[in-house]
Short mmCIF file of C-alpha atoms and ligand atoms in Angstrom, two decimals:
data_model
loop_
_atom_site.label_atom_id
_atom_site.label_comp_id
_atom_site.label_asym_id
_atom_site.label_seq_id
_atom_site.Cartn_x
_atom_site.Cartn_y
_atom_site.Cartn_z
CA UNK F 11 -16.22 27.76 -26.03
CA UNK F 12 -17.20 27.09 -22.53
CA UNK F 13 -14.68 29.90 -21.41
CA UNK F 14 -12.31 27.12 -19.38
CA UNK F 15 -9.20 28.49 -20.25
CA UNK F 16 -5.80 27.61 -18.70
CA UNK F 17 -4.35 30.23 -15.67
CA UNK F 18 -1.34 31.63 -16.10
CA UNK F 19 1.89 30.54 -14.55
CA UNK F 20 0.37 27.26 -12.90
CA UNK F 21 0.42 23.91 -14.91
CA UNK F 22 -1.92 21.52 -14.24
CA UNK F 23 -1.22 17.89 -15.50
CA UNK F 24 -3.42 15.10 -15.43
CA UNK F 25 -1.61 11.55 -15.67
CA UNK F 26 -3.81 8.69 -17.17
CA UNK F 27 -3.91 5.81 -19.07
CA UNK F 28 -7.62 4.58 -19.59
CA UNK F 29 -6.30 0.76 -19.96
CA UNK F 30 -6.85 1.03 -16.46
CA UNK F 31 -10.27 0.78 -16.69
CA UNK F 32 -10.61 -2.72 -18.01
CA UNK F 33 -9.55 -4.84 -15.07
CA UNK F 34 -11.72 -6.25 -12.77
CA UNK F 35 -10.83 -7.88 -9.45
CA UNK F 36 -13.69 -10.18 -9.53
CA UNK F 37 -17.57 -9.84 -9.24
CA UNK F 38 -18.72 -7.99 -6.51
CA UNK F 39 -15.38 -7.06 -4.97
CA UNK F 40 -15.79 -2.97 -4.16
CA UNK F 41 -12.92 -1.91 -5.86
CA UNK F 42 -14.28 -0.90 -9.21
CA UNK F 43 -11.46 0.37 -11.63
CA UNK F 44 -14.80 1.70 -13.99
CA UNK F 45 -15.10 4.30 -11.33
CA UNK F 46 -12.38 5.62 -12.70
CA UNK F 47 -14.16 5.63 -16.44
CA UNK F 48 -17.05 7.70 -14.63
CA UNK F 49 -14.68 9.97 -13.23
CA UNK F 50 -12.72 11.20 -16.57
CA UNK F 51 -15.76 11.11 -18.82
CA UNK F 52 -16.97 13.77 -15.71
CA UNK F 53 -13.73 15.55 -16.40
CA UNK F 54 -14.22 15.75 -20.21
CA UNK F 55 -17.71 16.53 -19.69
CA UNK F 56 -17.20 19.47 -17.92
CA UNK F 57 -14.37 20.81 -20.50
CA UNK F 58 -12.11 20.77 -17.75
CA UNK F 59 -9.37 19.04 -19.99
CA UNK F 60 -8.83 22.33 -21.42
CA UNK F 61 -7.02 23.69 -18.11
CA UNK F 62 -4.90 20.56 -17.79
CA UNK F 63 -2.42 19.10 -19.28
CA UNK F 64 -2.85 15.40 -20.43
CA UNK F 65 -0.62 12.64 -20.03
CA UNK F 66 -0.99 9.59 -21.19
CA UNK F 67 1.60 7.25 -19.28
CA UNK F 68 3.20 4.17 -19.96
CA UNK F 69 3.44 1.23 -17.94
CA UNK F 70 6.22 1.63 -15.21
CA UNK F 71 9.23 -1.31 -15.96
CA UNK F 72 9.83 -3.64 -13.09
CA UNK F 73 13.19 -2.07 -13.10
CA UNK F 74 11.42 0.63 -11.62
CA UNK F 75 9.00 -0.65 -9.37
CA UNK F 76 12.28 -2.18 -7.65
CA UNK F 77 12.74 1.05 -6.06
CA UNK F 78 10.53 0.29 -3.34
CA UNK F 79 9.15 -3.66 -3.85
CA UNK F 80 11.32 -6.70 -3.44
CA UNK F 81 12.54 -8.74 -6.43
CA UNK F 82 11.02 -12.13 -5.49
CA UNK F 83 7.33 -9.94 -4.71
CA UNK F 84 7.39 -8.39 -7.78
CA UNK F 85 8.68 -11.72 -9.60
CA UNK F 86 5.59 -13.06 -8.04
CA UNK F 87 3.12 -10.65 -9.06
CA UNK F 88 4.28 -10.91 -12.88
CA UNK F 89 4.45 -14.36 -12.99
CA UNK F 90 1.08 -15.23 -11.21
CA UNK F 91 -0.51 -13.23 -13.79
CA UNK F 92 -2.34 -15.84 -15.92
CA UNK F 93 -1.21 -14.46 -19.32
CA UNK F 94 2.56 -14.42 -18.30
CA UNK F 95 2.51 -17.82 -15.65
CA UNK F 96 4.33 -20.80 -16.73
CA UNK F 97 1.87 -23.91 -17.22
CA UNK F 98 4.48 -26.33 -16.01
CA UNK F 99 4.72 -24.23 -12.65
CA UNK F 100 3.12 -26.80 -9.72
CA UNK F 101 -0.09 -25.58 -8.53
CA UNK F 102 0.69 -25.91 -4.90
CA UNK F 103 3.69 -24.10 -5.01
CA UNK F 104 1.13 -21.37 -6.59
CA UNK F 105 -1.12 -21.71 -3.64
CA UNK F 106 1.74 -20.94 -1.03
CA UNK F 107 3.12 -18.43 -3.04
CA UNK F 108 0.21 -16.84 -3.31
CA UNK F 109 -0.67 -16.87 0.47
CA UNK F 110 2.84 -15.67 0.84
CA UNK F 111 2.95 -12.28 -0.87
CA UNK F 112 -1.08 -11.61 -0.61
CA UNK F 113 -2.42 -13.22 2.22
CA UNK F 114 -3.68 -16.54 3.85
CA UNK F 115 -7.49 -17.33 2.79
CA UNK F 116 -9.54 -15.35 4.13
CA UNK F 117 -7.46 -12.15 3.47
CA UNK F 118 -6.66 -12.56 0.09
CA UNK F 119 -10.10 -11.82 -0.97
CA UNK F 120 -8.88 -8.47 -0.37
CA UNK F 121 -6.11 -9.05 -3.12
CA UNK F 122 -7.19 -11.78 -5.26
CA UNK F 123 -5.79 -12.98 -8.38
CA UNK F 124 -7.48 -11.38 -11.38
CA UNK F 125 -6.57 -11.48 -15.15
CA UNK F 126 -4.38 -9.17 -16.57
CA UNK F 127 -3.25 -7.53 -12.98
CA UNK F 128 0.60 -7.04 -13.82
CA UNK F 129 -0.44 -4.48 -16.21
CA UNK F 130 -3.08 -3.08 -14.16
CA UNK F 131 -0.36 -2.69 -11.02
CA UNK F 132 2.26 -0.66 -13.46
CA UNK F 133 -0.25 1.46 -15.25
CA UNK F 134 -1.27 2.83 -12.12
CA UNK F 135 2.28 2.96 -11.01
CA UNK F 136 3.26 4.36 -14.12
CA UNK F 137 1.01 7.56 -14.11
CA UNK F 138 2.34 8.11 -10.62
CA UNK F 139 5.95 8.00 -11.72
CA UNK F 140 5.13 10.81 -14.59
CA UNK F 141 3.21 12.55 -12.16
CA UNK F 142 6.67 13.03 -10.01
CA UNK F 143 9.03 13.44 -12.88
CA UNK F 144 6.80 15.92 -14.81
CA UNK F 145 6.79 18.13 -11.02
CA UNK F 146 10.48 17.04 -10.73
CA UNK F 147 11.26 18.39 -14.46
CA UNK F 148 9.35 21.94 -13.23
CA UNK F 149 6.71 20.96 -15.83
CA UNK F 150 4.28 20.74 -13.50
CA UNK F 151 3.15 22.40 -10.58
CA UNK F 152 0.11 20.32 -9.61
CA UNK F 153 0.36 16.77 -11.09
CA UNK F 154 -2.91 14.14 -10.45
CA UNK F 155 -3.21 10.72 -10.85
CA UNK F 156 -6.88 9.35 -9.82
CA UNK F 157 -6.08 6.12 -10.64
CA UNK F 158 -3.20 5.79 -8.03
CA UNK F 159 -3.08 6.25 -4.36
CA UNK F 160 -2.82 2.39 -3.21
CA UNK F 161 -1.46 3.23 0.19
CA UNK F 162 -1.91 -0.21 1.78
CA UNK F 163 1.01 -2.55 -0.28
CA UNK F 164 4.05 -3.49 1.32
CA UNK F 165 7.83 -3.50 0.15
CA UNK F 166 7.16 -7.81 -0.15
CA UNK F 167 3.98 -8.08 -0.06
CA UNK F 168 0.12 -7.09 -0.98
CA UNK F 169 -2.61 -5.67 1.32
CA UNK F 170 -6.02 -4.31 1.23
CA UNK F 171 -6.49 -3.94 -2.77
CA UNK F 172 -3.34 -2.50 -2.96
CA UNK F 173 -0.21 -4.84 -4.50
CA UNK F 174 2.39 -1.82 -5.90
CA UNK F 175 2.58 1.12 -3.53
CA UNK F 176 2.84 3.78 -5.84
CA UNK F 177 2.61 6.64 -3.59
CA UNK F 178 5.76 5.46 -1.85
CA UNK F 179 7.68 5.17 -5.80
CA UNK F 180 6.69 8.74 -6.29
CA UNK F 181 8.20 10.62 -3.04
CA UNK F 182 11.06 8.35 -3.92
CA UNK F 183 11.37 10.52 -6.66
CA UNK F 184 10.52 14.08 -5.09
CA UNK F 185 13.29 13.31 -2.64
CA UNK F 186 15.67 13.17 -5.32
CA UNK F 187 15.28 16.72 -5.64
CA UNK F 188 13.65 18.01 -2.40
CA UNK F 189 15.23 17.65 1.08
CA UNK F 190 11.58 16.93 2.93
CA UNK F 191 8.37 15.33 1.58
CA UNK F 192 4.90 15.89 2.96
CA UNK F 193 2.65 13.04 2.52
CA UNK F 194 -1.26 13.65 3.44
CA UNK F 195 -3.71 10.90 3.40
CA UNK F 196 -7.57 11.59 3.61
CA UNK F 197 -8.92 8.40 2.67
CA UNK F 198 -11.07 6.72 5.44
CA UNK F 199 -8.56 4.08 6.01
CA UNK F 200 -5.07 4.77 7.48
CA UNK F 201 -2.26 4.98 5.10
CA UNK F 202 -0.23 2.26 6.15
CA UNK F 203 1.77 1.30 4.08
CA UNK F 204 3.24 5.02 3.51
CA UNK F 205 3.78 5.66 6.77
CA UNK F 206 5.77 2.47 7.25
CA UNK F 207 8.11 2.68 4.28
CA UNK F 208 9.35 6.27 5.65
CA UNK F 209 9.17 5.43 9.28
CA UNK F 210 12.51 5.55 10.06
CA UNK F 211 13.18 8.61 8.33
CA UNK F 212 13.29 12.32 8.85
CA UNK F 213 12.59 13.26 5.33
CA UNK F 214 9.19 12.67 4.73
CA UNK F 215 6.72 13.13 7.37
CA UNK F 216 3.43 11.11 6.76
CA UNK F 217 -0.43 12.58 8.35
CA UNK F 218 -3.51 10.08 8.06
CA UNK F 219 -6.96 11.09 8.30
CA UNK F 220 -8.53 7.79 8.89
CA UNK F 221 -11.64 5.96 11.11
CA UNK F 222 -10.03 4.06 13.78
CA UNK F 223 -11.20 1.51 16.20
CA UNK F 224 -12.99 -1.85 16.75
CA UNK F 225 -12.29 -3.63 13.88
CA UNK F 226 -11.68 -1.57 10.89
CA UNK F 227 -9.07 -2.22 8.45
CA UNK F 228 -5.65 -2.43 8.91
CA UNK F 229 -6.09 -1.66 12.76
CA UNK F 230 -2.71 0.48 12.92
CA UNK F 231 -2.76 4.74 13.11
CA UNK F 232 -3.50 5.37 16.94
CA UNK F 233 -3.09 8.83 18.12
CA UNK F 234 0.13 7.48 20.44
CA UNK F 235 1.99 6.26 16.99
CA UNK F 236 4.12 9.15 16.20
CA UNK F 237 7.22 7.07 14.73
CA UNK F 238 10.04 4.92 16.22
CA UNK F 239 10.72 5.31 19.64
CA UNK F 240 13.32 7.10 21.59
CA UNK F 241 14.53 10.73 19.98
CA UNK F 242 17.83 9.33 18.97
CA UNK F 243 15.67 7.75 15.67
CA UNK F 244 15.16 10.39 12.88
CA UNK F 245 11.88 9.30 12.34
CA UNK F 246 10.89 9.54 15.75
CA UNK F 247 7.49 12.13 15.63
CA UNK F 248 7.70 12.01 12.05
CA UNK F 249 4.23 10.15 11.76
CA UNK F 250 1.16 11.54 12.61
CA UNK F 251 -2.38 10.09 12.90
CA UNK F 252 -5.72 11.58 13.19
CA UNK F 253 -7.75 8.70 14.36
CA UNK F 254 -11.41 9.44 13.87
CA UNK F 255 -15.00 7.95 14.94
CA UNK F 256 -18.12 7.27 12.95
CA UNK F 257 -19.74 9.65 11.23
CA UNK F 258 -17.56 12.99 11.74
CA UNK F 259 -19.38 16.26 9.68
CA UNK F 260 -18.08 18.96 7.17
CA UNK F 261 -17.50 21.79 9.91
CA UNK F 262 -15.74 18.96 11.87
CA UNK F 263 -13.76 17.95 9.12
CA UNK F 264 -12.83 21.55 7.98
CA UNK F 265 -11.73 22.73 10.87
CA UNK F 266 -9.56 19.48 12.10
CA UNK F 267 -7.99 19.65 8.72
CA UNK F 268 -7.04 23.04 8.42
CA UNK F 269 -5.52 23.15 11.74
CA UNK F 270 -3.26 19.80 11.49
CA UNK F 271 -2.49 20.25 8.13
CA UNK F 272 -1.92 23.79 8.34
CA UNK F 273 0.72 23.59 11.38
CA UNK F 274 2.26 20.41 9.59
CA UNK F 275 3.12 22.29 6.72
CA UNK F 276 3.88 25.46 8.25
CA UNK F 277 6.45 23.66 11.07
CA UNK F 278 7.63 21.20 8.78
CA UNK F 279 8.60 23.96 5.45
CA UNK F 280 8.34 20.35 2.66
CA UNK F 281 9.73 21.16 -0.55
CA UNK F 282 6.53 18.97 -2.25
CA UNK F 283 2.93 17.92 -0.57
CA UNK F 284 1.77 14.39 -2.03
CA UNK F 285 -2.40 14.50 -1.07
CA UNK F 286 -3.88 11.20 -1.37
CA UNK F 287 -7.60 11.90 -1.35
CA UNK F 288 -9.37 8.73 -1.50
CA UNK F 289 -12.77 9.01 -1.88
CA UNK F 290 -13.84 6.72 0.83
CA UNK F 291 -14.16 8.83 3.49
CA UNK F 292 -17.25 10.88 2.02
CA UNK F 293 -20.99 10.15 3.53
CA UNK F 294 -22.73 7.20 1.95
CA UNK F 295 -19.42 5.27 1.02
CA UNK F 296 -20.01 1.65 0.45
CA UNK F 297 -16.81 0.97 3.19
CA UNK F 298 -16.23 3.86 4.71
CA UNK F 299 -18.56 5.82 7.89
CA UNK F 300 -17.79 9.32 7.92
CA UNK F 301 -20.66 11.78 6.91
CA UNK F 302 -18.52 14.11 4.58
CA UNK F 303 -19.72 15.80 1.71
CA UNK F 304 -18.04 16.59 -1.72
CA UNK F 305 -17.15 20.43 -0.71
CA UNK F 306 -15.94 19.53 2.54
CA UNK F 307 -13.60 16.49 1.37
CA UNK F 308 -12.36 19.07 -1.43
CA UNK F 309 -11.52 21.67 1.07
CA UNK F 310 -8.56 19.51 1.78
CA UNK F 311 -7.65 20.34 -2.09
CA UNK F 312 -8.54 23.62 -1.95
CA UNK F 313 -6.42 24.14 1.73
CA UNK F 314 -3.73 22.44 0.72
CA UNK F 315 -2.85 24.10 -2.30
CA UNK F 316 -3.86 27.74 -0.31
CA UNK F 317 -0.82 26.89 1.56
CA UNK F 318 1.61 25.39 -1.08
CA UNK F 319 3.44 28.46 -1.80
CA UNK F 320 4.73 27.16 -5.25
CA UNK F 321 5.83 23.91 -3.38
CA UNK F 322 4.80 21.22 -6.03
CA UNK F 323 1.86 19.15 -5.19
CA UNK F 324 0.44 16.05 -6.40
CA UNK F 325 -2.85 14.77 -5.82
CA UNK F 326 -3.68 10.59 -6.01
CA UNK F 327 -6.75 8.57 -5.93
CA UNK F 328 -6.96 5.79 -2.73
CA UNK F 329 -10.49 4.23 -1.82
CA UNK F 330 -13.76 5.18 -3.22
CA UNK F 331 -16.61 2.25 -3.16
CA UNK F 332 -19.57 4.43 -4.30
CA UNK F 333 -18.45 4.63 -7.82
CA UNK F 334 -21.01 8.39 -8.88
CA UNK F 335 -19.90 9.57 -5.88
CA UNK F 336 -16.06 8.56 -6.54
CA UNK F 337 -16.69 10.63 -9.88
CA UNK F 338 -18.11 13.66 -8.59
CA UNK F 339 -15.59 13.93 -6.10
CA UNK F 340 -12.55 13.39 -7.78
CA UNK F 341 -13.83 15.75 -11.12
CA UNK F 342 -14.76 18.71 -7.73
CA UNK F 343 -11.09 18.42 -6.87
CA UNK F 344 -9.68 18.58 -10.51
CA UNK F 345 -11.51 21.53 -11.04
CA UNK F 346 -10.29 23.04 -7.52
CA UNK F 347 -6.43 22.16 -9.26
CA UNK F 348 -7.61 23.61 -11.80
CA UNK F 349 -9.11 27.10 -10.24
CA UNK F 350 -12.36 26.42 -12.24
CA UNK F 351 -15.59 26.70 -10.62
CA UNK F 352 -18.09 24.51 -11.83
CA UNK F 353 -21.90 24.83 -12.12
CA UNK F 354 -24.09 22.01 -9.48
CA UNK F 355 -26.08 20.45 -12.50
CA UNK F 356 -24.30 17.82 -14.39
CA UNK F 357 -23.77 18.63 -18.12
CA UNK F 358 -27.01 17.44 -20.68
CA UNK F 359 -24.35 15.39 -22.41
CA UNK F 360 -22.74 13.26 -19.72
CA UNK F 361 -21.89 9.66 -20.81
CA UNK F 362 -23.76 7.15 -18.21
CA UNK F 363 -25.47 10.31 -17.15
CA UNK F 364 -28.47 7.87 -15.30
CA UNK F 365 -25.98 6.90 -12.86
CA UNK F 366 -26.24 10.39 -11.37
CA UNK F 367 -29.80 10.51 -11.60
CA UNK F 368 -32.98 9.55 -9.61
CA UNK F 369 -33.23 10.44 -5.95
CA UNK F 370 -31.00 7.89 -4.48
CA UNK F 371 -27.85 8.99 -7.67
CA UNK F 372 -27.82 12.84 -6.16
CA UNK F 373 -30.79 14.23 -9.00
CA UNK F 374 -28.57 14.49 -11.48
CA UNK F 375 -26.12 17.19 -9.22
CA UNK F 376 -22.68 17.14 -8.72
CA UNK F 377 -22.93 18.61 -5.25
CA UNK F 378 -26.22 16.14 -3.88
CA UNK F 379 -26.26 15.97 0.18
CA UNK F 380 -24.38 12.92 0.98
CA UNK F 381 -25.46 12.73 4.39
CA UNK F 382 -28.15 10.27 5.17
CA UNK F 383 -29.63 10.01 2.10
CA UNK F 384 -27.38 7.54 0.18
CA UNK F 385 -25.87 4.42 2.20
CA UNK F 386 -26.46 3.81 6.04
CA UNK F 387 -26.97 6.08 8.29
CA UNK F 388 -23.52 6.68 10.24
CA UNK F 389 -24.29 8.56 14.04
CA UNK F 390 -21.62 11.27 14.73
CA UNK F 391 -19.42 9.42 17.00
CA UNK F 392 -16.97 12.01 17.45
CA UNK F 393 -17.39 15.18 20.17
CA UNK F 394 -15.14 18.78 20.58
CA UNK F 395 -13.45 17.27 23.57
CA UNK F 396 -11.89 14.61 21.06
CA UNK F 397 -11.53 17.00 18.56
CA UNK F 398 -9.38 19.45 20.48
CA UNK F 399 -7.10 16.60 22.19
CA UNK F 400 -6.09 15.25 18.47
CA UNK F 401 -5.46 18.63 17.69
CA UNK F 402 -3.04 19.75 20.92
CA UNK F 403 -2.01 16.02 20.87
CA UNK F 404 -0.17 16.47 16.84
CA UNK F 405 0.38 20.52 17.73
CA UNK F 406 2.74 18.89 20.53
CA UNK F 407 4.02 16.15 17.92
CA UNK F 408 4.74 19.06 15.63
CA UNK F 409 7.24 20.83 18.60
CA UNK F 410 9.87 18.34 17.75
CA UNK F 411 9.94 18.74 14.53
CA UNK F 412 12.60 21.67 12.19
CA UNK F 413 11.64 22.18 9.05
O1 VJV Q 520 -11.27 -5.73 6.67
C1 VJV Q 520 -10.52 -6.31 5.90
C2 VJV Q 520 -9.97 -7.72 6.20
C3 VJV Q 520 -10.86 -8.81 6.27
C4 VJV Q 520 -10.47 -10.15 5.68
C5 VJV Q 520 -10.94 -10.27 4.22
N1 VJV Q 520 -12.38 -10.09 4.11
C6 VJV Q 520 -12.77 -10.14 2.70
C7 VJV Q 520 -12.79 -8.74 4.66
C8 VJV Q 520 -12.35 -8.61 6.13
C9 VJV Q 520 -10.17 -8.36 7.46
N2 VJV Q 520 -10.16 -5.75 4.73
C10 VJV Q 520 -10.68 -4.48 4.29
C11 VJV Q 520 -9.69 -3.86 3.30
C12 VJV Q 520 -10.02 -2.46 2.96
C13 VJV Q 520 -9.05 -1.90 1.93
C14 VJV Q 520 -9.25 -0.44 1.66
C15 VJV Q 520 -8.35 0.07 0.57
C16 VJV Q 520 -8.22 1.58 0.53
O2 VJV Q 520 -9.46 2.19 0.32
O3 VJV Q 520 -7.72 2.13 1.72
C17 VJV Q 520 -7.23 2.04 -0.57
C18 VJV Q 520 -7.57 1.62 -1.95
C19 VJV Q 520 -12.00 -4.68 3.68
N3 VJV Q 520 -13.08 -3.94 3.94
C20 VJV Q 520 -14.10 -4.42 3.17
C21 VJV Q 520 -13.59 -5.49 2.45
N4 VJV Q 520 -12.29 -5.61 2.77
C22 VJV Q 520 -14.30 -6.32 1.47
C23 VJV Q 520 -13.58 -7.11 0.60
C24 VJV Q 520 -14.24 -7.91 -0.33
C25 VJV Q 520 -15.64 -7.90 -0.39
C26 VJV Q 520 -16.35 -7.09 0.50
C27 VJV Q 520 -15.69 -6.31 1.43
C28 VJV Q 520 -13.53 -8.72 -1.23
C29 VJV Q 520 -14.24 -9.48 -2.15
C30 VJV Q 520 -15.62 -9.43 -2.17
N5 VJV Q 520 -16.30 -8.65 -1.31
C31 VJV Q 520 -16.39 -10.24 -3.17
CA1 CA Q 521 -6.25 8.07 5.70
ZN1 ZN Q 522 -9.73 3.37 1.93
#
């Protein structure tokens, strides 16, 4: 009807469960799981669920989330859920438990305690593990899951919104059947918690876009950190980090992007690319201070498939704290999976179409300047000196490395 039809010879397979979308982690935290609800009834709006394949994925067991995540974490996290806690439990025991796994006081506002959060952690860890085993089972070729892409949690313990690192239970999985993993991560903050769960390995090599310096979260992903030291370690130059300042542009963006990403995947010849593309690190994010727009933080889509060579792909969520914005993007780089090019004004028929309207929503577009117009106002921080030192600095990385 619409004339989105499905391209040959290239499955597209979208992997979500819409329980997602009723937890909350407490009023006025910035993680908003409805930006998720924004972002599929985008999808559907456009028709694009006619080029995709849609999954609707159960919750992963704790069986599986064992892969990665300690026993006495993940015992934690199911029990501290209020619907599955035992009443007779001591409530200080509770308290130190809970600072335990997710932080002392002040940082567990990050990762509080919310109701109904086991099921929250293992839908999203669920759609991540059918996202790998439909690409592992060659039923896929590019497999998403928006609501995924927690790159902050630990093997024991939680971090930065993220308590089940399902990014890390996924190239579990693509290494069962692939000698070498590529892991990209273009979310604002530094993908952490990936990088340190392969560090020590050969077989995966992990590349963070991310702001860096002063204080901003977590504070690790400096140019220098490459992986273990001393070249006896496998992992050694197996990490890479593009550490950026305030405020970096599209042509910027493009052009760093294309040239570390390109020479990562061309030196380091993964069997599967795992994109994490949160949504964070576009202009007028609520956390994030980069000046991206929705084009430019696609092109890392649209690149990294260029270059996939019928490697499999998968695409995950991450960050995103300007929930329209979140939408647009994320439905932009379905359709760029998808090879469907969609038209700037929104669809009549939209559900909450008013949160893309007025001047300050992006006029009802799905392509509205980001820059300057919607958040603060983030000064380009960054100059082509920089630029061109983080480039030679990961080409030189990228010498030690045989794909
Ligand atoms: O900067 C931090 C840590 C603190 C301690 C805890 N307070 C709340 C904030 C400062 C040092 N944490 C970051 C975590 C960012 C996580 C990003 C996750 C992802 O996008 O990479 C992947 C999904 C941080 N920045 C902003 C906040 N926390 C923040 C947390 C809140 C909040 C406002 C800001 C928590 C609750 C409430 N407001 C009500
Ligand atoms: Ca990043
Ligand atoms: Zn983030």
């Amino acid at each position: 009807r619409n004339g989105i039809q499905r391209p040959v010879g290239h499955t597209v397979s979208f992997h979500y469960n819409p329980r997602v979308e009723s937890h909350h982690f407490g009023k006025s935290h910035p993680m908003k799981p409805w930006r998720l609800t924004l972002t599929k009834q985008l999808v559907l709006s456009y028709g694009l669920h006619y080029a995709l394949d849609l999954y609707r994925p159960l919750e992963a067991t704790k069986e599986e989330l064992a892969a990665y995540h300690t026993r006495e974490y993940l015992d934690f996290l199911q029990s501290i859920d209020p619907q599955h806690s035992h009443p007779s439990s001591p409530n200080t025991d509770h308290e130190q438990r809970r600072t335990a796994f997710l932080g002392s006081n002040e940082a567990n506002a990050d990762c509080p305690v919310f109701d109904g959060m086991w099921g929250y952690f293992t839908l999203y860890a669920g759609a991540s593990l059918d996202a790998a085993h439909k690409l592992v089972a060659d039923q896929s070729d590019i497999a998403i899951n928006w609501s995924g892409g927690l790159h902050h949690a630990h093997k024991g313990t939680g971090a930065g919104f993220c308590y089940i690192n399902d990014i890390v239970l996924a190239i579990q999985q693509l290494l069962l059947v692939t000698p070498r993993v590529l892991y990209i991560d273009i979310d604002v903050h530094h993908g952490d918690g990936v990088e340190e769960a392969f560090y020590y390995t050969d077989r995966v090599l992990t590349l963070s876009f991310h702001k860096y310096g002063e204080t901003f979260f977590p504070g690790t992903g400096a140019l220098e950190d490459t992986g273990p030291r001393g070249s006896h370690n496998p992992g050694a130059h197996h990490s890479l980090n593009v550490p950026l300042r305030d405020g970096i542009e599209d042509a910027e963006w493009e052009r760093l992007f294309r040239q570390i990403a390109g020479d990562a995947i061309d030196t380091y010849n993964p069997g599967a690319i795992v994109l994490q593309c949160g949504a964070d690190s576009l202009g007028g994010d609520r956390l994030g201070s980069f000046n991206i727009n929705i084009r430019a933080h696609g092109f890392a889509v649209e690149f990294v498939k260029s270059r996939a060579h019928g490697r499999k792909m998968m695409i995950v969520g991450g960050g995103g704290y300007t929930p329209r914005n979140v939408a647009r993007c994320w439905t932009h780089e379905t359709s760029i999976a998808a090879d469907v090019e969609l038209r700037n004004e929104l669809p009549m028929h939209v559900p909450y179409r008013q949160a893309f309207t007025g001047n300050e929503n992006g006029d009802g577009l799905l392509y509205p300047s980001l820059s300057n117009i919607q958040g603060k106002i983030h000064p380009n921080m960054n100059d082509q000196s920089y630029f061109d030192n983080l480039i030679a600095h990961n080409k030189e990385q990228l010498r030690y490395i045989k794909g």
